[in-house]
Short mmCIF file of C-alpha atoms in Angstrom, two decimals:
data_model
loop_
_atom_site.label_atom_id
_atom_site.label_comp_id
_atom_site.label_asym_id
_atom_site.label_seq_id
_atom_site.Cartn_x
_atom_site.Cartn_y
_atom_site.Cartn_z
CA MET A 3 -83.62 -15.21 -117.50
CA ARG A 4 -80.12 -16.26 -118.95
CA VAL A 5 -79.52 -19.82 -121.02
CA ILE A 6 -76.12 -20.96 -121.20
CA ALA A 7 -75.39 -24.54 -122.39
CA ILE A 8 -72.09 -26.34 -121.20
CA VAL A 9 -71.41 -28.25 -124.44
CA ASN A 10 -67.67 -30.51 -124.75
CA GLN A 11 -68.21 -33.76 -127.45
CA LYS A 12 -65.02 -34.70 -125.27
CA GLY A 13 -66.46 -36.21 -122.46
CA GLY A 14 -64.67 -36.30 -118.80
CA CYS A 15 -63.90 -33.19 -119.55
CA GLY A 16 -65.88 -31.31 -116.85
CA LYS A 17 -68.94 -30.92 -118.57
CA THR A 18 -71.33 -32.26 -115.62
CA THR A 19 -69.17 -30.79 -112.74
CA THR A 20 -68.85 -27.74 -114.24
CA ALA A 21 -72.78 -27.84 -114.36
CA VAL A 22 -74.42 -29.31 -111.22
CA ASN A 23 -71.43 -26.64 -109.46
CA LEU A 24 -71.20 -23.26 -110.70
CA ALA A 25 -75.86 -24.11 -110.31
CA GLY A 26 -75.25 -24.52 -107.05
CA CYS A 27 -72.76 -21.32 -106.66
CA LEU A 28 -75.55 -19.21 -108.61
CA ALA A 29 -77.67 -20.73 -106.11
CA GLY A 30 -75.36 -19.60 -103.33
CA GLU A 31 -75.94 -16.14 -104.40
CA GLY A 32 -80.03 -15.16 -104.28
CA SER A 33 -80.24 -16.60 -108.17
CA ARG A 34 -83.49 -19.11 -109.00
CA VAL A 35 -81.25 -22.10 -111.34
CA LEU A 36 -82.67 -24.75 -113.47
CA VAL A 37 -79.94 -27.61 -114.76
CA VAL A 38 -80.88 -29.29 -117.75
CA ASP A 39 -79.95 -32.86 -118.00
CA MET A 40 -79.66 -33.02 -121.53
CA ASP A 41 -77.22 -36.19 -121.10
CA PRO A 42 -79.05 -39.56 -121.33
CA GLN A 43 -76.61 -40.88 -118.43
CA ALA A 44 -77.83 -38.42 -115.69
CA HIS A 45 -74.71 -37.57 -114.70
CA ALA A 46 -76.52 -34.21 -113.19
CA THR A 47 -78.93 -35.57 -112.17
CA LEU A 48 -77.40 -38.38 -110.18
CA ALA A 49 -74.70 -35.26 -109.19
CA LEU A 50 -77.82 -33.48 -107.47
CA GLY A 51 -79.24 -36.16 -105.92
CA ILE A 52 -81.65 -37.35 -108.02
CA ASP A 53 -82.71 -40.58 -108.41
CA PRO A 54 -82.92 -40.69 -112.72
CA GLU A 55 -84.98 -44.93 -112.00
CA HIS A 56 -87.68 -42.66 -109.82
CA LEU A 57 -89.34 -39.50 -111.66
CA VAL A 58 -92.18 -38.23 -111.81
CA GLU A 59 -92.06 -34.65 -112.41
CA ILE A 60 -90.64 -32.80 -115.19
CA LEU A 61 -88.54 -30.46 -112.73
CA VAL A 62 -87.11 -31.80 -109.43
CA GLU A 63 -86.22 -29.57 -106.15
CA ALA A 64 -82.91 -29.77 -105.92
CA ALA A 65 -81.69 -28.06 -103.29
CA PRO A 66 -83.24 -24.22 -101.75
CA ARG A 67 -83.74 -22.39 -105.07
CA LEU A 68 -82.51 -25.30 -107.52
CA SER A 69 -84.26 -26.86 -109.50
CA VAL A 70 -83.41 -29.71 -112.32
CA ALA A 71 -84.41 -31.25 -115.38
CA PRO A 72 -83.85 -34.57 -115.13
CA SER A 73 -82.65 -37.20 -117.74
CA GLY A 74 -82.55 -40.91 -118.80
CA ILE A 75 -82.12 -43.60 -120.99
CA VAL A 76 -85.31 -42.28 -122.76
CA LEU A 77 -83.09 -39.15 -124.11
CA SER A 78 -81.47 -41.81 -126.03
CA ALA A 79 -83.93 -42.62 -128.47
CA LEU A 80 -84.94 -39.11 -129.17
CA GLU A 81 -83.27 -38.82 -132.39
CA GLN A 82 -85.19 -42.42 -133.25
CA LYS A 83 -88.60 -40.86 -132.42
CA LEU A 84 -88.52 -37.58 -133.75
CA ALA A 85 -86.78 -38.80 -137.71
CA GLY A 86 -89.75 -37.93 -138.85
CA GLU A 87 -90.22 -34.14 -138.47
CA PRO A 88 -89.18 -30.92 -139.64
CA ILE A 89 -85.31 -30.91 -139.14
CA GLU A 90 -86.25 -27.40 -137.39
CA SER A 91 -88.95 -28.54 -134.91
CA ARG A 92 -86.77 -31.51 -134.21
CA THR A 93 -84.02 -29.30 -133.03
CA ASN A 94 -86.65 -26.29 -131.85
CA ARG A 95 -88.04 -28.48 -129.11
CA LEU A 96 -85.79 -28.21 -125.88
CA SER A 97 -86.60 -23.97 -127.44
CA ALA A 98 -89.94 -23.83 -126.51
CA ALA A 99 -89.92 -25.72 -123.78
CA LEU A 100 -88.10 -23.22 -121.83
CA GLU A 101 -89.60 -20.04 -123.73
CA GLY A 102 -92.78 -21.84 -121.46
CA LEU A 103 -91.34 -21.17 -117.76
CA GLY A 104 -91.25 -16.51 -118.27
CA ASP A 105 -89.00 -15.32 -115.58
CA ALA A 106 -89.13 -18.27 -112.70
CA PHE A 107 -85.44 -18.92 -113.40
CA ASP A 108 -81.99 -16.51 -113.06
CA TYR A 109 -80.18 -18.90 -114.94
CA VAL A 110 -80.98 -22.06 -117.40
CA LEU A 111 -77.45 -24.05 -117.57
CA ILE A 112 -78.18 -26.85 -120.02
CA ASP A 113 -75.47 -29.97 -119.51
CA CYS A 114 -74.99 -31.95 -123.07
CA PRO A 115 -74.45 -35.13 -124.27
CA PRO A 116 -70.63 -35.81 -124.89
CA ASN A 117 -71.31 -34.89 -128.75
CA VAL A 118 -72.44 -33.03 -131.04
CA GLY A 119 -75.91 -34.90 -132.22
CA LEU A 120 -80.00 -33.91 -132.03
CA LEU A 121 -80.27 -33.09 -128.45
CA THR A 122 -76.46 -30.98 -128.26
CA PHE A 123 -78.11 -28.72 -131.57
CA ASN A 124 -81.15 -28.20 -129.26
CA ALA A 125 -79.56 -27.06 -126.07
CA LEU A 126 -77.75 -24.64 -129.23
CA ARG A 127 -80.62 -23.65 -130.85
CA ALA A 128 -82.34 -22.77 -126.78
CA ALA A 129 -79.27 -21.67 -125.16
CA SER A 130 -77.22 -17.52 -126.21
CA GLU A 131 -74.60 -18.36 -123.74
CA VAL A 132 -72.34 -21.24 -123.82
CA ILE A 133 -68.64 -22.42 -121.98
CA VAL A 134 -66.80 -24.75 -123.00
CA PRO A 135 -65.16 -26.83 -120.65
CA LEU A 136 -61.23 -27.53 -121.95
CA GLU A 137 -59.55 -30.00 -120.10
CA THR A 138 -55.59 -28.00 -119.67
CA SER A 139 -54.34 -30.72 -122.09
CA PHE A 140 -52.19 -30.85 -126.00
CA PHE A 141 -55.40 -33.61 -127.75
CA ALA A 142 -58.61 -31.45 -125.92
CA ILE A 143 -56.78 -27.73 -127.20
CA HIS A 144 -57.62 -29.99 -130.97
CA GLY A 145 -60.16 -31.11 -130.45
CA VAL A 146 -62.51 -27.62 -128.69
CA GLN A 147 -61.50 -25.97 -132.51
CA LYS A 148 -64.37 -28.31 -134.14
CA LEU A 149 -66.17 -28.32 -131.97
CA LEU A 150 -66.50 -24.31 -132.39
CA GLU A 151 -66.39 -24.30 -135.43
CA THR A 152 -69.64 -26.56 -135.22
CA ILE A 153 -70.98 -23.89 -133.11
CA ALA A 154 -69.74 -20.92 -136.34
CA LEU A 155 -72.00 -23.19 -138.67
CA LEU A 156 -75.36 -23.25 -136.00
CA THR A 157 -74.51 -19.51 -135.58
CA GLU A 158 -75.56 -18.91 -138.66
CA ARG A 159 -77.75 -21.11 -139.84
CA ILE A 160 -80.69 -20.16 -136.24
CA GLY A 161 -79.22 -16.05 -137.22
CA ARG A 162 -77.75 -14.94 -134.48
CA ASP A 163 -74.83 -15.10 -131.94
CA LEU A 164 -73.76 -16.86 -129.17
CA GLY A 165 -71.07 -15.31 -126.49
CA VAL A 166 -68.73 -19.05 -126.18
CA ARG A 167 -65.99 -18.91 -123.63
CA ILE A 168 -63.76 -21.73 -122.56
CA LEU A 169 -63.02 -22.20 -118.81
CA PRO A 170 -60.29 -23.78 -118.77
CA THR A 171 -59.96 -26.59 -116.17
CA LEU A 172 -58.94 -30.63 -114.80
CA TYR A 173 -55.86 -27.57 -114.54
CA ASP A 174 -52.48 -29.44 -111.86
CA GLY A 175 -50.13 -27.14 -111.50
CA ARG A 176 -47.56 -28.65 -110.46
CA THR A 177 -46.67 -29.68 -113.00
CA ARG A 178 -44.48 -28.18 -115.94
CA TYR A 179 -47.17 -29.77 -119.28
CA ALA A 180 -49.67 -28.01 -117.76
CA ARG A 181 -48.53 -24.70 -117.58
CA GLN A 182 -47.53 -24.93 -120.10
CA THR A 183 -50.82 -26.12 -122.28
CA LEU A 184 -52.66 -23.09 -120.56
CA ALA A 185 -50.64 -20.59 -121.32
CA GLU A 186 -51.72 -22.02 -124.68
CA ILE A 187 -54.97 -21.96 -124.26
CA ARG A 188 -55.29 -18.22 -123.02
CA GLU A 189 -52.55 -17.44 -126.52
CA ARG A 190 -55.38 -19.15 -128.80
CA PHE A 191 -58.07 -18.11 -127.79
CA GLY A 192 -57.00 -15.49 -126.12
CA ASP A 193 -60.62 -13.23 -125.10
CA LEU A 194 -62.91 -16.20 -125.75
CA CYS A 195 -61.13 -17.75 -122.10
CA PHE A 196 -62.58 -17.04 -118.55
CA ASP A 197 -59.95 -15.93 -116.22
CA THR A 198 -60.59 -18.68 -113.24
CA VAL A 199 -59.55 -21.52 -113.87
CA ILE A 200 -60.82 -24.66 -112.67
CA ARG A 201 -58.50 -26.72 -110.60
CA GLN A 202 -58.10 -30.99 -109.72
CA ASN A 203 -59.62 -31.66 -107.03
CA VAL A 204 -61.12 -34.99 -105.20
CA LYS A 205 -63.69 -32.76 -102.94
CA LEU A 206 -65.41 -32.75 -106.65
CA ARG A 207 -65.60 -36.22 -107.11
CA GLU A 208 -67.13 -36.50 -103.80
CA ALA A 209 -69.72 -33.81 -103.71
CA ALA A 210 -71.02 -35.87 -107.51
CA GLN A 211 -71.27 -38.68 -105.43
CA ALA A 212 -72.58 -38.10 -102.31
CA GLY A 213 -75.62 -36.17 -105.05
CA ARG A 214 -74.89 -32.50 -103.96
CA PRO A 215 -72.99 -29.44 -105.05
CA ILE A 216 -69.33 -28.72 -104.13
CA ALA A 217 -70.77 -25.44 -101.89
CA SER A 218 -72.91 -27.39 -100.64
CA LEU A 219 -70.46 -30.04 -99.02
CA ALA A 220 -66.76 -28.13 -98.19
CA ARG A 221 -67.41 -24.32 -99.33
CA SER A 222 -63.25 -24.43 -98.25
CA ALA A 223 -62.02 -27.45 -100.81
CA ASN A 224 -60.53 -26.14 -104.06
CA GLY A 225 -63.57 -26.23 -106.72
CA ALA A 226 -65.30 -25.28 -104.28
CA ILE A 227 -62.88 -21.83 -104.21
CA ASP A 228 -63.04 -22.52 -108.37
CA TYR A 229 -66.29 -22.65 -109.05
CA ALA A 230 -67.62 -19.64 -106.66
CA ALA A 231 -64.27 -17.58 -109.01
CA LEU A 232 -66.84 -19.27 -111.62
CA ALA A 233 -69.74 -18.14 -110.46
CA VAL A 234 -68.74 -14.03 -109.98
CA GLU A 235 -66.87 -13.97 -112.96
CA VAL A 236 -70.77 -15.28 -115.05
CA GLU A 237 -72.82 -12.76 -113.03
CA ALA A 238 -69.73 -10.06 -113.42
CA THR A 239 -69.55 -10.42 -117.23
CA ALA A 240 -70.98 -9.85 -120.25
CA PRO A 241 -70.32 -13.10 -123.15
CA THR A 242 -68.00 -12.18 -125.92
CA PRO A 243 -69.88 -12.92 -129.09
CA LEU A 244 -67.35 -14.84 -131.92
CA ARG A 245 -67.25 -12.32 -134.20
CA THR A 246 -64.34 -9.20 -135.47
CA ASP A 247 -65.20 -6.23 -133.49
CA HIS A 248 -61.78 -5.57 -132.16
CA ALA A 249 -62.49 -2.11 -133.79
CA SER A 250 -64.60 1.01 -134.24
CA ALA A 251 -65.10 0.61 -138.16
CA ASP A 252 -63.33 3.76 -138.32
CA ALA A 253 -59.54 2.42 -137.23
CA SER A 254 -60.37 -0.79 -139.42
CA ARG A 255 -59.37 -1.58 -143.13
CA GLU A 256 -61.49 -3.87 -146.23
CA ILE A 257 -59.08 -6.19 -146.39
CA VAL A 258 -58.77 -8.98 -149.16
CA VAL A 259 -57.62 -12.85 -148.93
CA ARG A 260 -57.52 -14.42 -152.33
CA PHE A 261 -57.30 -18.88 -151.74
CA ARG A 262 -57.12 -20.28 -155.63
CA ASP A 263 -57.58 -24.06 -155.88
CA LEU A 264 -59.71 -25.91 -158.43
CA ARG A 265 -61.04 -28.96 -157.16
CA ALA A 266 -62.21 -27.17 -153.95
CA SER A 267 -65.39 -27.39 -151.94
CA ASP A 268 -65.90 -25.69 -149.43
CA VAL A 269 -63.17 -23.27 -147.99
CA ARG A 270 -62.64 -21.91 -144.75
CA ILE A 271 -61.21 -18.88 -142.70
CA ALA A 272 -60.30 -18.67 -139.22
CA GLY A 273 -57.24 -16.63 -137.35
CA ASP A 274 -57.73 -14.91 -133.41
CA PHE A 275 -59.84 -11.96 -135.78
CA ASN A 276 -62.56 -14.38 -134.92
CA GLY A 277 -61.45 -16.74 -131.64
CA TRP A 278 -60.46 -19.59 -135.05
CA VAL A 279 -63.89 -20.30 -135.79
CA PRO A 280 -63.98 -20.41 -139.25
CA ASP A 281 -65.46 -17.93 -140.97
CA LYS A 282 -66.91 -16.20 -138.09
CA GLY A 283 -68.17 -12.82 -139.12
CA VAL A 284 -65.52 -12.80 -142.58
CA ARG A 285 -68.02 -12.27 -146.06
CA SER A 286 -67.20 -14.31 -148.99
CA LEU A 287 -66.94 -14.71 -152.50
CA ILE A 288 -66.38 -16.65 -155.03
CA GLU A 289 -64.86 -15.84 -158.87
CA SER A 290 -63.35 -17.44 -161.45
CA GLU A 291 -59.97 -17.03 -162.66
CA GLY A 292 -59.40 -18.94 -166.07
CA ALA A 293 -59.75 -22.04 -165.19
CA THR A 294 -59.02 -21.96 -161.09
CA ARG A 295 -62.14 -21.21 -158.81
CA VAL A 296 -60.38 -18.39 -156.32
CA TRP A 297 -61.67 -17.46 -153.09
CA THR A 298 -62.01 -14.22 -152.08
CA LYS A 299 -62.69 -13.62 -148.67
CA ILE A 300 -62.67 -10.19 -147.17
CA LEU A 301 -61.64 -9.12 -143.36
CA ARG A 302 -62.86 -5.77 -141.84
CA LEU A 303 -60.10 -5.26 -139.92
CA PRO A 304 -57.36 -2.54 -137.58
CA PRO A 305 -54.19 -2.86 -137.90
CA GLY A 306 -52.47 -5.07 -136.08
CA ARG A 307 -50.68 -8.48 -137.05
CA TYR A 308 -52.89 -11.81 -137.10
CA GLN A 309 -52.02 -15.74 -137.43
CA TYR A 310 -54.85 -17.40 -140.16
CA ARG A 311 -55.08 -21.12 -141.42
CA TYR A 312 -57.68 -22.03 -144.14
CA VAL A 313 -60.67 -25.12 -143.66
CA VAL A 314 -60.51 -26.82 -146.99
CA ASP A 315 -63.49 -29.31 -147.54
CA GLY A 316 -62.01 -29.44 -143.67
CA GLU A 317 -58.70 -29.19 -143.27
CA TRP A 318 -56.76 -26.75 -142.07
CA ARG A 319 -54.21 -25.03 -144.40
CA GLU A 320 -51.29 -22.26 -144.85
CA ASP A 321 -51.65 -19.93 -147.56
CA PRO A 322 -49.98 -21.15 -149.88
CA GLU A 323 -49.72 -17.71 -151.38
CA ASN A 324 -48.53 -15.52 -148.74
CA PRO A 325 -45.04 -17.09 -147.94
CA GLU A 326 -45.13 -15.41 -144.39
CA THR A 327 -45.95 -17.92 -141.02
CA ALA A 328 -45.35 -18.56 -137.50
CA ASN A 329 -45.05 -21.68 -135.73
CA GLY A 330 -48.86 -22.02 -134.14
CA ALA A 331 -49.89 -22.18 -130.21
CA VAL A 332 -51.15 -25.38 -130.27
CA GLY A 333 -48.47 -26.71 -133.20
CA GLY A 334 -48.42 -26.07 -137.37
CA ARG A 335 -47.63 -23.48 -138.83
CA ASN A 336 -49.82 -20.28 -139.41
CA SER A 337 -50.28 -17.36 -142.05
CA VAL A 338 -49.08 -13.99 -140.44
CA LEU A 339 -51.61 -11.57 -141.81
CA VAL A 340 -49.69 -7.61 -140.80
CA VAL A 341 -51.83 -4.75 -141.04
CA ARG A 342 -51.22 -0.68 -141.10
#
């Protein structure tokens, strides 16, 4: 059973649309699919034709081979209700519940709320894969970086990798702005991106209003075509872990970079060698050099040219000891590391 969390702390990026319509396409291809609605607004529940005000079952069949675990406003009080429990217990509720399903489903798609709180942490603990719908706009690219940082921190805590993929959404190819932004997303996130792009399509909104996946309402619409392509890609390809495995160990070199700052309390590094997720797969040491604190990062990289930045107490910075820089894909300057 593949458990996929669909996550973005930004609303309006196509998160629920992706959960519902990817589920519909996977079910249409013969897979048994469960949509878990973790958003108290219950939009995925409504988009699958279920009334959240009249629920008596935990799992409701919405279509052939497609079920939903519906949501409701009661989820808003869950964090307060579980406040007295240990953190591990609070964040493991969904994982334990899904384990009880056995092999009843081939896919579980979790529609997360537009924030990184208890409900989203439950989803990330339960999932083995993450899809991040990313609106093709400049500001959305900046916001998703923080989310990837949060996912990386969580994977370190739970001791396993989450396969993360970026899904460009709300794309309007008629505009130069959208085309440029899509190019920047692909340059920024590389192999983390799906090949599929979800185009803007009014039929997707009409399908949600009708309480049905678009594949069962308008199979020839752009939205149906795009989500069918996404379903094929999900079925056919394994997720890309947030790690540094760009080549075999024999072809790699151990590179040491250092950041000196007495006042810093946390220093991380992010670059195109680790999906721009701060310190994912990067070893770090703290040393002393006289009156200066030295943060040492050890990278294992094959020969090539890499862009990177430090994250110092949450603030993104260039390497002050490296004069070689390049324009970042989404603005600013990145430091450049050349491994020969």
